[in-house]
XYZ file of C-alpha atoms in Angstrom:
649
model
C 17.819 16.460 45.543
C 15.525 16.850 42.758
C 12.325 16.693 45.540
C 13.991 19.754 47.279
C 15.025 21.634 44.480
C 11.569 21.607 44.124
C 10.849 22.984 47.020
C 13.365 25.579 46.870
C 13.245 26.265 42.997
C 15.989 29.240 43.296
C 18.797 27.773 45.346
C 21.462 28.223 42.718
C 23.734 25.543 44.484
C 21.616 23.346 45.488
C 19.971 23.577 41.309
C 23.780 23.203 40.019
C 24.262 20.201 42.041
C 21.572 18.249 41.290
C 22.362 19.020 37.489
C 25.948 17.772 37.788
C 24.957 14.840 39.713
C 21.809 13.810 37.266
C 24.118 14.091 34.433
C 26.780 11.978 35.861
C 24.196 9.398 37.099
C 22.448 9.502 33.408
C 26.000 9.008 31.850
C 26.554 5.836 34.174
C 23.415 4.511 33.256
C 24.098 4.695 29.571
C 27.763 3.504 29.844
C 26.102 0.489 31.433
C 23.428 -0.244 29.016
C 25.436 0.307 26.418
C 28.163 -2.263 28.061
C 25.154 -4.753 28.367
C 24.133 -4.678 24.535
C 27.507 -5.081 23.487
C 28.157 -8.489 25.534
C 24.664 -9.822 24.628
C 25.942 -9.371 20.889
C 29.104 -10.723 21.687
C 27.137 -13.678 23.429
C 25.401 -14.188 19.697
C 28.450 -14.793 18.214
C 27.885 -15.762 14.668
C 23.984 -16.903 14.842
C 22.355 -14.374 12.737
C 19.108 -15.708 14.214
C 20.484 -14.542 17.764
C 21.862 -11.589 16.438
C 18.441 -10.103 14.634
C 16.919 -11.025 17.794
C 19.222 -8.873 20.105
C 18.944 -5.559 17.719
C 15.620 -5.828 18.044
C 15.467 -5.846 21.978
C 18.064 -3.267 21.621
C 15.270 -0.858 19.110
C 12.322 -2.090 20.859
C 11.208 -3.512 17.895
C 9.341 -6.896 19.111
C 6.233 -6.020 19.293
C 3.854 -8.282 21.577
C 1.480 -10.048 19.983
C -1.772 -8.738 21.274
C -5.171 -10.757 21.570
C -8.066 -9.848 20.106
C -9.464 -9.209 23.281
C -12.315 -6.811 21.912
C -13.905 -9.631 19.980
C -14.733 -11.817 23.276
C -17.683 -9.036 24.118
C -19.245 -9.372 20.787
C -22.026 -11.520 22.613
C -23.170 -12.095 26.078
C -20.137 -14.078 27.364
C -16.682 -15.622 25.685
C -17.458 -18.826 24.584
C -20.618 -17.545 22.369
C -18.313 -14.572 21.163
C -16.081 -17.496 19.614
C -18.641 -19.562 18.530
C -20.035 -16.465 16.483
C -16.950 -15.271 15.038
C -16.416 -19.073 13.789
C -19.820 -19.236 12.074
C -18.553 -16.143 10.282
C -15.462 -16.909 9.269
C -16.980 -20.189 7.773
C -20.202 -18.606 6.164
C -18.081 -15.769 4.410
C -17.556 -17.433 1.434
C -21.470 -18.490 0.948
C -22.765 -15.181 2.204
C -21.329 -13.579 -0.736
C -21.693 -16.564 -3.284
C -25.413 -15.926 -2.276
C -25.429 -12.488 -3.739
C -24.044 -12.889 -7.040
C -26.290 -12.981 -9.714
C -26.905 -17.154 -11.144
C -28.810 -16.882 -13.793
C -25.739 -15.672 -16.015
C -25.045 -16.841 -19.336
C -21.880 -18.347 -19.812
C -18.915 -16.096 -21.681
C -18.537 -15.409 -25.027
C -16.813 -18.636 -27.062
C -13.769 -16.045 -27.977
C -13.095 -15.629 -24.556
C -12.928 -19.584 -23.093
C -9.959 -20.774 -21.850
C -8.145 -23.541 -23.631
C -8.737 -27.304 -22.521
C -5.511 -29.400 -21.800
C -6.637 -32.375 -23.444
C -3.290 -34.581 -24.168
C -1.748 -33.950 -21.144
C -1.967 -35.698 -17.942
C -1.226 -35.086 -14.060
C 0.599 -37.932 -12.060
C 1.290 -38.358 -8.556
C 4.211 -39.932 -7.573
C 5.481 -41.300 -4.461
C 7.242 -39.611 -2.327
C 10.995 -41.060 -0.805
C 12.456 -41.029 2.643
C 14.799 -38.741 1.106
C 12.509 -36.062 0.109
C 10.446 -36.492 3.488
C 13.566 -35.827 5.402
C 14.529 -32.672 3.453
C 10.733 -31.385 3.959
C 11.133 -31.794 7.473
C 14.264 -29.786 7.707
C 12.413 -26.969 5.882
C 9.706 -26.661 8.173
C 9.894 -23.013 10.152
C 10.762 -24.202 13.750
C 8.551 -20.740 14.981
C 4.953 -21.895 13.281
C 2.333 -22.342 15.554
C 1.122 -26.451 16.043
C -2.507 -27.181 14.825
C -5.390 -29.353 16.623
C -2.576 -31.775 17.835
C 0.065 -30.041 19.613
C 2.830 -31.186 17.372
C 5.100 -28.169 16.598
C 7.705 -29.017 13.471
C 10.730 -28.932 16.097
C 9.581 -31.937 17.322
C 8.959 -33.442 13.999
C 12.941 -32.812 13.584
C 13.693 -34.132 16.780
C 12.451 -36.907 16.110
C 12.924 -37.493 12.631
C 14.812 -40.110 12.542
C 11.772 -42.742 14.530
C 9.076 -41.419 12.382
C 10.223 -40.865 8.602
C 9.392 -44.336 7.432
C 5.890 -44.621 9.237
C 5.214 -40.954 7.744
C 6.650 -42.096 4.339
C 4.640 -45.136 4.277
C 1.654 -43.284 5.297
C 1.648 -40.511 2.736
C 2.891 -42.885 0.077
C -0.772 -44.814 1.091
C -2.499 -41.380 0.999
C -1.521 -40.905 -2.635
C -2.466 -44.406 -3.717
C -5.421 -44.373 -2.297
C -6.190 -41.133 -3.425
C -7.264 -39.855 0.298
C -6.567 -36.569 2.340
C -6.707 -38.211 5.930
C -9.711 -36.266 7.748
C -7.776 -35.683 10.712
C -5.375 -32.865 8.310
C -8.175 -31.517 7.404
C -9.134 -30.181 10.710
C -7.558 -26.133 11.598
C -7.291 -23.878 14.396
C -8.189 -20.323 12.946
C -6.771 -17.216 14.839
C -8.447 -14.004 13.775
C -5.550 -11.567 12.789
C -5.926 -7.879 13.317
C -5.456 -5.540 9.388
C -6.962 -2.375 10.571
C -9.259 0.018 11.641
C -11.676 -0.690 14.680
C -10.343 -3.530 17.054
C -14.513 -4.655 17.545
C -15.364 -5.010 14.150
C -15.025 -8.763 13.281
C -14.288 -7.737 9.169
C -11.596 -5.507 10.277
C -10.123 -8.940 10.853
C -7.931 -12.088 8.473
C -8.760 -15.641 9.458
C -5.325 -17.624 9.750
C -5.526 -21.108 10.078
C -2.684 -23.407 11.355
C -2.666 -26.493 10.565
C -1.149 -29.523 11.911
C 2.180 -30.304 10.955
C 1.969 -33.414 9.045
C -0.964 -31.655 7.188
C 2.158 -29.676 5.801
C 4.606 -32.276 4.488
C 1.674 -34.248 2.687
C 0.332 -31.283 1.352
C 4.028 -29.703 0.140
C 4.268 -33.390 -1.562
C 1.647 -32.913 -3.705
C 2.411 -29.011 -4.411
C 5.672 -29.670 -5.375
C 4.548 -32.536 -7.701
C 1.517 -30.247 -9.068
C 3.707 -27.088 -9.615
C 5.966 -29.044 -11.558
C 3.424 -30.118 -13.970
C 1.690 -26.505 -14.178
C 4.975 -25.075 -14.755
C 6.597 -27.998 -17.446
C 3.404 -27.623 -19.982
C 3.059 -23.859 -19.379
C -0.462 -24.424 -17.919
C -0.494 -21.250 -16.022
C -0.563 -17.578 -17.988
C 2.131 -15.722 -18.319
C 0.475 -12.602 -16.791
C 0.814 -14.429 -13.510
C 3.288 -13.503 -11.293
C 1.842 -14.670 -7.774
C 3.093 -17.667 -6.180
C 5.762 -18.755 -8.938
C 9.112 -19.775 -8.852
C 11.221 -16.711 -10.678
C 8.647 -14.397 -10.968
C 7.800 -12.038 -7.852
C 5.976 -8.089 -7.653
C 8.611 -6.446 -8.996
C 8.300 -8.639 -12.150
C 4.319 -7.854 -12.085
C 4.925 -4.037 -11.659
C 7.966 -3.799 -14.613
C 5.811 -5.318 -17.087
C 3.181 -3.715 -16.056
C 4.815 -0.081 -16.557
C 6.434 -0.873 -19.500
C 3.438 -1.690 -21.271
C 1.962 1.857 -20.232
C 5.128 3.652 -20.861
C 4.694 1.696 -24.429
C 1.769 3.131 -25.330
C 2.245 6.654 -24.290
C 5.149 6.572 -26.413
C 2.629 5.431 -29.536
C 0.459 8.348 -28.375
C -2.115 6.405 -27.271
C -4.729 6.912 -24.238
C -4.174 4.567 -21.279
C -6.646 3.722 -18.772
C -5.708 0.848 -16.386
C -8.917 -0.689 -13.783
C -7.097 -2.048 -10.495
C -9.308 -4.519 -9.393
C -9.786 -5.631 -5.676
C -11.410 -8.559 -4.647
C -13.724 -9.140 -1.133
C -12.492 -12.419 0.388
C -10.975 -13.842 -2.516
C -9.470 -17.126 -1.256
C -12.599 -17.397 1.193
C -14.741 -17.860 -1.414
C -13.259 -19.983 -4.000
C -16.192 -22.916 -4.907
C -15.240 -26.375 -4.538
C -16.773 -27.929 -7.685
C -15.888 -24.851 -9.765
C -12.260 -25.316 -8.615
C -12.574 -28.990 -9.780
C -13.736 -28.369 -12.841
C -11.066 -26.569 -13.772
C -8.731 -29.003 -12.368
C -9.691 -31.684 -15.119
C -9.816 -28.950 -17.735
C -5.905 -28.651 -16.956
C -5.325 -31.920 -17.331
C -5.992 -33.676 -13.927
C -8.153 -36.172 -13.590
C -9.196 -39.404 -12.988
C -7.761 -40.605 -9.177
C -5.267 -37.667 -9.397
C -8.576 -35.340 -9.353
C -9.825 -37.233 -6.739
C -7.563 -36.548 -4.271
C -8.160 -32.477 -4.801
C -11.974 -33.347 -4.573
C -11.103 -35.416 -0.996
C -9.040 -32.300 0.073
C -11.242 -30.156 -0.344
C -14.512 -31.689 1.559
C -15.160 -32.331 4.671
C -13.147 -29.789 5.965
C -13.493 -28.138 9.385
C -12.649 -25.211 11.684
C -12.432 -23.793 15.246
C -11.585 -20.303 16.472
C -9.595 -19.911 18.965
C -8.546 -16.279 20.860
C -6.360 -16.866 23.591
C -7.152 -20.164 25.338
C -11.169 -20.473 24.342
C -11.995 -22.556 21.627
C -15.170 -22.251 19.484
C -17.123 -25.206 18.479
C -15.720 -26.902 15.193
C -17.939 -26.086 12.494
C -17.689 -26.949 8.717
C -16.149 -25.150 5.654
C -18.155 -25.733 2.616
C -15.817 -22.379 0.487
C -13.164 -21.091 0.357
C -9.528 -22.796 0.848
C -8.111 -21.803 4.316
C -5.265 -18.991 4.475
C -2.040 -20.433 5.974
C -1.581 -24.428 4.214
C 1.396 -24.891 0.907
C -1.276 -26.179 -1.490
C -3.762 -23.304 -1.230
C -1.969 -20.576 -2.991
C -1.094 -22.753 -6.200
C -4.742 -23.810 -5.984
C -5.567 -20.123 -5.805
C -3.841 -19.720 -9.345
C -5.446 -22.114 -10.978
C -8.929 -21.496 -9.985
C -8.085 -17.894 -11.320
C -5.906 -18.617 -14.326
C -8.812 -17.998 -16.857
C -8.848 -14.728 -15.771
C -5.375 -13.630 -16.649
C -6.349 -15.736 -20.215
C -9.170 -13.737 -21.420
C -9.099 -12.356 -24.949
C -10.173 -8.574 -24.624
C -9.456 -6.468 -27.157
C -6.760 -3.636 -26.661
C -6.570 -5.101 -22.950
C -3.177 -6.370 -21.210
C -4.153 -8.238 -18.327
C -1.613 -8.511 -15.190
C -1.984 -10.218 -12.139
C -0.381 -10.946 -8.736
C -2.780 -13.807 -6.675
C -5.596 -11.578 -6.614
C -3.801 -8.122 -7.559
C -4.997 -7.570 -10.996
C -4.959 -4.896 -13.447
C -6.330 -4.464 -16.346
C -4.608 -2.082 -18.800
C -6.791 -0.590 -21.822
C -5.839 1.814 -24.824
C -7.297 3.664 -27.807
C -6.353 6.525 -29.938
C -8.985 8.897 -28.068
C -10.441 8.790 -24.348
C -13.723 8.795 -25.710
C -12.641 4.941 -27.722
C -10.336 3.982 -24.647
C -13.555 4.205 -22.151
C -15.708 2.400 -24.271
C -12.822 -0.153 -24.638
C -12.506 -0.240 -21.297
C -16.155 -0.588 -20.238
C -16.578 -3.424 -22.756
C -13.686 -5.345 -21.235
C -14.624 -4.303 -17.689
C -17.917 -5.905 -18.286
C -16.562 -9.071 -19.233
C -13.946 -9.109 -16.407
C -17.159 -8.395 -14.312
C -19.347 -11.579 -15.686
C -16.553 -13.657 -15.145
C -15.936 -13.080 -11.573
C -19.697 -13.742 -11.523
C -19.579 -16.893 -12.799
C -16.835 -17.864 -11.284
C -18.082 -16.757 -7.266
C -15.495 -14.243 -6.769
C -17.280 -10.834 -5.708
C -16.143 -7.112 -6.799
C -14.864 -5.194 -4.188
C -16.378 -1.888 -5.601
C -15.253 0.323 -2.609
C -11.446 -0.323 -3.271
C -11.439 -0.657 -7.308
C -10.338 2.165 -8.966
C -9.009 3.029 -12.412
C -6.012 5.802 -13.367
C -6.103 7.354 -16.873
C -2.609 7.925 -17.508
C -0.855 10.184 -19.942
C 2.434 11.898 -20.071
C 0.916 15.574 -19.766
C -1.558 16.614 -17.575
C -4.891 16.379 -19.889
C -7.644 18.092 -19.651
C -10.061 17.597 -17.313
C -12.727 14.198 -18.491
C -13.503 12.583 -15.401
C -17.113 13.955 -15.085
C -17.769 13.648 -18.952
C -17.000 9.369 -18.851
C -16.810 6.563 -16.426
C -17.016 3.391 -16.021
C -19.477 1.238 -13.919
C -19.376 -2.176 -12.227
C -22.040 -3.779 -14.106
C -23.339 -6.892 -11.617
C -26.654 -7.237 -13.515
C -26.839 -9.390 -16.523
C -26.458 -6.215 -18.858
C -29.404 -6.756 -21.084
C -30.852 -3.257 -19.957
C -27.960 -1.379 -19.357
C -29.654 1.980 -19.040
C -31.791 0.754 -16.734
C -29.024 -0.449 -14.248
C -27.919 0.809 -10.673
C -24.550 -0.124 -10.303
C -22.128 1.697 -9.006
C -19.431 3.392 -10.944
C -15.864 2.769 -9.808
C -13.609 5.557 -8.352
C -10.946 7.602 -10.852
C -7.616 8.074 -8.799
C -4.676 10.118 -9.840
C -2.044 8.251 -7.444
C -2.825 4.522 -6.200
C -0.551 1.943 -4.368
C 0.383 -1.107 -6.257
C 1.890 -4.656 -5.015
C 3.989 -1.503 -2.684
C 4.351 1.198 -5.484
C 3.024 4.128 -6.091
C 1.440 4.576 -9.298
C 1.069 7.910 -10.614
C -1.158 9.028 -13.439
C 2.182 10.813 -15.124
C 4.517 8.192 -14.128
C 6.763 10.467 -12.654
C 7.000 8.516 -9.646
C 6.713 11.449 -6.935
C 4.793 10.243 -4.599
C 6.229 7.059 -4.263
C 9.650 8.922 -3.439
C 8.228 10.820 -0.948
C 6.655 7.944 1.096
C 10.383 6.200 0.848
C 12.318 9.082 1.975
C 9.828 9.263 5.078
C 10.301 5.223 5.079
C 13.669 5.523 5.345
C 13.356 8.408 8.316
C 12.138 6.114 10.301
C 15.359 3.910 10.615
C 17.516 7.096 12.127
C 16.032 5.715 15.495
C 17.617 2.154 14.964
C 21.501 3.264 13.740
C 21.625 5.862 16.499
C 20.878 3.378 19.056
C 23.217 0.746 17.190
C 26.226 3.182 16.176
C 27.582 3.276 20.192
C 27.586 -0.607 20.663
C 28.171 -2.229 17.207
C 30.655 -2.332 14.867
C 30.515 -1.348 11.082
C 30.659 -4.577 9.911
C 27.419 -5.385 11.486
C 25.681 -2.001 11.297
C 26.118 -2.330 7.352
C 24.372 -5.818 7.280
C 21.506 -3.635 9.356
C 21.571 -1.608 6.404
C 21.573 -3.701 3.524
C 18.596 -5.802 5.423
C 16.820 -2.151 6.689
C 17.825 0.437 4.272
C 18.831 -1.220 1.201
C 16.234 -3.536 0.447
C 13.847 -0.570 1.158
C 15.885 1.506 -1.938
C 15.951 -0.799 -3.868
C 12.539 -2.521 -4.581
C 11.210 -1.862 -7.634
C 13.771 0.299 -8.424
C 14.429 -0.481 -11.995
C 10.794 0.780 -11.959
C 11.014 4.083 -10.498
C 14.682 4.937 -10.788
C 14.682 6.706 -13.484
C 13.013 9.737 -12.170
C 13.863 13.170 -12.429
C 17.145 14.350 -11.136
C 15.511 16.525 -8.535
C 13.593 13.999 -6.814
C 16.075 11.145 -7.001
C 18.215 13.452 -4.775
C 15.568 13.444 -2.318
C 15.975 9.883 -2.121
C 20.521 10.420 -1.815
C 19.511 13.087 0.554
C 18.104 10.538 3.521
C 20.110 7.912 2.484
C 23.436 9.883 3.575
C 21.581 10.958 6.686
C 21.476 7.168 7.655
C 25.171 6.711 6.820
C 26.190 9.955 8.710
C 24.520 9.158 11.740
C 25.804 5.574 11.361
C 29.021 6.237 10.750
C 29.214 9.226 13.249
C 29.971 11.860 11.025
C 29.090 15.779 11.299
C 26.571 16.920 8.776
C 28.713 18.747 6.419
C 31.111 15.542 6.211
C 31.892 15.170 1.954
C 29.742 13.004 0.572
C 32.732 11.241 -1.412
C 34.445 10.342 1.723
C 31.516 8.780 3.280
C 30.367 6.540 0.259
C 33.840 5.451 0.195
C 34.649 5.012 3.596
C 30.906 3.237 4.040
C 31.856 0.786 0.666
C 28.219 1.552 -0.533
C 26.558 2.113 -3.643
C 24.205 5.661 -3.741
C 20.893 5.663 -4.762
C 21.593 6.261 -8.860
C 24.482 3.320 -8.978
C 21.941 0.840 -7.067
C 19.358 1.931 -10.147
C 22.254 1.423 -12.822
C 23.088 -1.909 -11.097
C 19.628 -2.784 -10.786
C 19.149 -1.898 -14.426
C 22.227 -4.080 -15.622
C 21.040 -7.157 -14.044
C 17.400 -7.350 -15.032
C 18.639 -6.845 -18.720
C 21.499 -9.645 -18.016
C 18.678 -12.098 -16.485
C 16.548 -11.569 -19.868
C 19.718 -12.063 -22.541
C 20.336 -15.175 -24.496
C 23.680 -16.103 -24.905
C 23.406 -18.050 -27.941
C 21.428 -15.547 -29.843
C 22.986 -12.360 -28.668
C 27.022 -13.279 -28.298
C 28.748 -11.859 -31.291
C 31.684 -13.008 -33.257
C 34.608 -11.490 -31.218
C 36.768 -9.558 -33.118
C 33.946 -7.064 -34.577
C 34.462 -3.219 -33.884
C 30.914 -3.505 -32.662
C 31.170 -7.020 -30.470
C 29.604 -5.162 -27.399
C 26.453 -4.219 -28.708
C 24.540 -7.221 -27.485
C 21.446 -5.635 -26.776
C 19.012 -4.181 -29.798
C 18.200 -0.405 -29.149
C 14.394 -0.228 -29.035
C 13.823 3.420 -30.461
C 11.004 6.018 -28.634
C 9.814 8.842 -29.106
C 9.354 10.641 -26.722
C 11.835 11.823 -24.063
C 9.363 10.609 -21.499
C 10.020 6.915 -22.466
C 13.954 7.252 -22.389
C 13.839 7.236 -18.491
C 12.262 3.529 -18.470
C 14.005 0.316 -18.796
C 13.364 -0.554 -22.384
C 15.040 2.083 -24.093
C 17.646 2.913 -20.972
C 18.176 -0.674 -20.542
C 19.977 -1.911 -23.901
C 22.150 1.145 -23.520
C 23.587 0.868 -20.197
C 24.134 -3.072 -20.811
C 26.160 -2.570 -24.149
C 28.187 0.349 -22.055
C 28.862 -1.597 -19.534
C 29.508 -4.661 -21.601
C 32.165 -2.473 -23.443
C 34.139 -1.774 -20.083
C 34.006 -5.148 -18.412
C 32.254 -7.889 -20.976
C 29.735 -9.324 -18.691
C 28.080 -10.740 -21.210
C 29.589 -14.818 -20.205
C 29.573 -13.688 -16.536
C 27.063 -15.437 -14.110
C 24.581 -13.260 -12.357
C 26.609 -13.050 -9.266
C 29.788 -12.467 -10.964
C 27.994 -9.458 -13.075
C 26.794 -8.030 -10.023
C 30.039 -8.360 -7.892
C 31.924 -7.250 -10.661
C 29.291 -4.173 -11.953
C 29.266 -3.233 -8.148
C 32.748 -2.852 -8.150
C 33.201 -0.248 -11.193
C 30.263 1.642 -10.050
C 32.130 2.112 -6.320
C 35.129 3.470 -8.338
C 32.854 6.002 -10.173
C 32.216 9.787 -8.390
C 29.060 11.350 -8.908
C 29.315 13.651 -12.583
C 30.569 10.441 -13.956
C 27.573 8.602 -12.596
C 25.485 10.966 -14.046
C 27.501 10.762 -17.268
C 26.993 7.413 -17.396
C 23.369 8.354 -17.235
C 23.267 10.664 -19.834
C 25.015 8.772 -21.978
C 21.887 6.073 -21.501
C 19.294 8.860 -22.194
């Protein structure tokens, strides 16, 4: 019909019955898919595995995992293209060890880390108990190493090989020896961005064989244990730690600036990227900090073992490279790396610069300078910059100069300084500083942090914008789910989707302007509209209470609530009951300006003592304060959400 409709394009019969019978066959087609996607989530049942997997056939979400076929025509044929991107990946660390500067002098005495002297590391052996519960943790989906073994058949067959394995490791650890044959890794080049033929433009992952994993989560779990119980690691770490994730690292961050701009002081904070910074980690530099933290003797030995003899192939596809040896660097993808990571770069967060707060996330690190003018805060900052600078030196860690930049913030736009200071990345051994070429480091008014956006002002605007087009992007998925699922499980596609989008960081950023937090309600409703199937002008009351979900402001206040329950301590903050006053279990830090009342520290204490007054959370459990706290706030329209606001401010 269509084919000779075309042919007679003004046959107004033959055009209005090919219309009605497209249509009908279109609306069979869709009564049928839809039909389909409802039984194969009603053939998931209750496995939320099966279920994620079906709404994302359903969205077209699983994307294929695509080989990086453009690399195998870097040289004349396959096999040499592999070879070469292996000798890469394996030289990167001593490529740019080779370019540092080595005849430094070592850093100032007032600036050296603190020896652990009277405390000492232990390895202990491991049980059949722990083995088996390491075994059930293993991700069934990771990719098998060198020897085929995937973890589902380690659980398989867990019950024939626990007490060879235990015996094993339990030798490994006496015996202080990393077997050779762990030590060996299949790296797969994974694509970050940019040109698909540009090797850099690519991460080296290497997988590891499985038992590799359960001795080295042994002796992880035994060394975090020890970092953590003496308080080895700094406190302005946040990577890799048990309690402490980026939104941690981005609140203490911002309340340190938001500090100082309330003292009317000049804020200028240096983010700091680093080029390959777990490929290029030295061996006998990451030993020697080792025994400075208290491990040593046949303990330290078995990090020294780890560490040598260690060796790689790359493969793409089915073609293997020749294995080749890693002299730097710790490879990407074992458990014991990343807590290695922290301690070869815990003297960095433990430097003593003046006027400096130093904050760091793995390699994310910022350093945060003020001063009572921006002529004293650049000098401040140049000093400590330069020290930050010799110490990455020393320590074989290279300066990515391209991607570090600095933001001078303030709470009013000042003046324009930019071209009057700046601050350079000195890599010379700055004895003839006016002599020296190296480059200066890019001033940024906006720059994206562990997933926020930092602006200069703090007013958080870009950062909303990029969330409310985020959070456009999901309209696709709840239009496709809304015909074939019920609410029950469209919400839990929200809290995982929408939600958790909102609501990182958002004790951070929350507290923005009224204006651009409605931005944020704005596409949030959207979502629930189009979820719920509801017309556009549908009242906003009725859909918040018929969708049992918190808006944008109450998911701040809850937010808000909880960090400030998580930091209380009962014994020294509970008050005699019976005082007029017995609420008031937070101090109220006093500011200055009304800039700082929008942050946690001053908006914090006040919506935990109101809130405290109405329901006494204050002997509640987290979960009970937030079950409870989400409750009230569901009860509460908007002008009394915003009451509740203003009564904070």
């Amino acid at each position: 019909m269509h084919y000779k409709l075309n042919k007679d394009p003004l046959n107004e019969i033959l055009k209005c019955t090919y219309k009605r019978y497209r249509n009908f066959c279109n609306d069979i087609l869709k009564k049928q898919k839809n039909h389909y996607e409802r039984n194969e989530l009603k053939a998931a049942g209750n496995d939320n595995k099966k279920i994620w997997n079906v709404v994302k056939n359903i969205n077209n979400l699983n994307k294929p995992k695509e080989l990086p076929a453009e690399l195998l025509k870097i040289e004349n044929n396959p096999l040499s293209s592999v070879n070469f991107i292996n000798t890469f990946f394996a030289n990167i660390g001593s490529n740019l060890s080779n370019k540092l500067k080595i005849d430094l002098p070592p850093l100032p005495t007032t600036v050296n880390p603190v020896t652990v002297k009277s405390k000492s590391f232990v390895l202990l052996k491991t049980s059949v108990e722990e083995l088996e519960r390491l075994i059930l943790n293993l991700k069934t989906d990771c990719g098998a190493g060198w020897d085929g073994i995937t973890p589902k058949i380690l659980k398989c067959l867990k019950e024939f090989i626990i007490p060879p394995l235990n015996h094993s490791f339990n030798r490994c650890l006496e015996e202080v020896i990393f077997p050779t044959v762990l030590k060996r890794s299949i790296t797969i080049p994974v694509f970050k961005n940019g040109k698909r033929d540009i090797i850099t433009n690519y991460r080296p992952i290497s997988l590891l064989p499985s038992m590799s994993k359960l001795l080295e989560r042994i002796i992880n779990t035994r060394l975090i244990k020890y970092l953590e119980d003496n308080e080895i690691l700094s406190n302005g770490q946040f990577g890799f730690r048990r309690s402490k994730s980026t939104t941690d690292a981005i609140h203490i961050f911002t309340e340190f600036i938001v500090q100082k701009l309330d003292s009317n002081k000049k804020c200028i904070t240096i983010f700091i990227d680093l080029q390959k910074a777990f490929d290029t980690i030295s061996s006998s530099k990451l030993i020697e900090k080792l025994e400075k933290m208290g491990i040593r003797n046949v303990q330290l030995q078995l990090f020294r073992d780890y560490l040598q003899n260690r060796s790689q192939r790359v493969r793409i596809g089915e073609i293997f490279s020749d294995e080749r040896p890693i002299n730097y660097g710790v490879p990407q993808g074992s458990i014991i790396d990343p807590t290695l990571f922290l301690c070869y770069i815990n003297d960095l967060c433990q430097l003593n610069i003046p006027n400096c707060k130093i904050i760091s996330y793995a390699d994310d690190t910022t350093l945060s300078f003020y001063g009572d003018s921006w002529e004293e805060v650049f000098k401040i900052a140049q000093d400590g910059f330069n020290i930050v600078c010799h110490w990455l030196a020393l320590n074989s860690l290279t300066l990515n100069t391209d991607k570090t930049k600095y933001v001078m913030f303030s709470i009013r736009n000042s003046t324009c300084i930019t071209n009057k200071f700046k601050i350079i990345a000195h890599s010379c051994n700055m004895t003839s500083i006016s002599n020296c070429k190296c480059p200066d480091i890019e001033n940024t008014n906006n720059i994206k942090y562990l997933g926020i956006i930092i602006s200069k002002n703090l007013t958080f605007k870009e950062h909303i914008n990029y969330l409310v087009q985020k959070i456009r992007k999901l309209i696709y998925i709840f239009k496709n789910l809304r015909h074939i699922a019920n609410w029950n499980l469209i919400k839990t596609v929200y809290e995982s989707l929408g939600k958790s989008i909102l609501s990182y960081g958002i004790s951070v950023w929350g507290g923005s302007s009224k204006t651009l937090m409605m931005e944020v309600e704005k596409v949030q409703r959207m979502i629930l509209k189009i979820a719920l199937k509801k017309p556009r002008t549908y009242p906003t009351t009725n859909l918040y209470a018929e969708a049992n979900v918190l808006t944008v402001r109450k998911i701040y206040i809850l937010s808000i609530i909880l960090k400030k329950h998580s930091c209380i301590d009962l014994l020294d903050n509970i008050r005699n009951s019976g005082t007029r006053r017995d609420y008031e279990v937070c101090e109220i830090i006093p500011v200055k300006t009304f800039f700082a009342q929008k942050f946690f520290s001053f908006r914090g204490s006040r919506l935990y003592n109101k809130a405290n007054k109405l329901h006494r959370i204050i002997n509640l459990t987290k979960f009970e304060c937030k079950k409870k706290i989400s409750n009230w706030l569901l009860k509460l329209d908007y002008e009394k959400t915003e009451q509740l606001l203003q009564i904070a401010s």
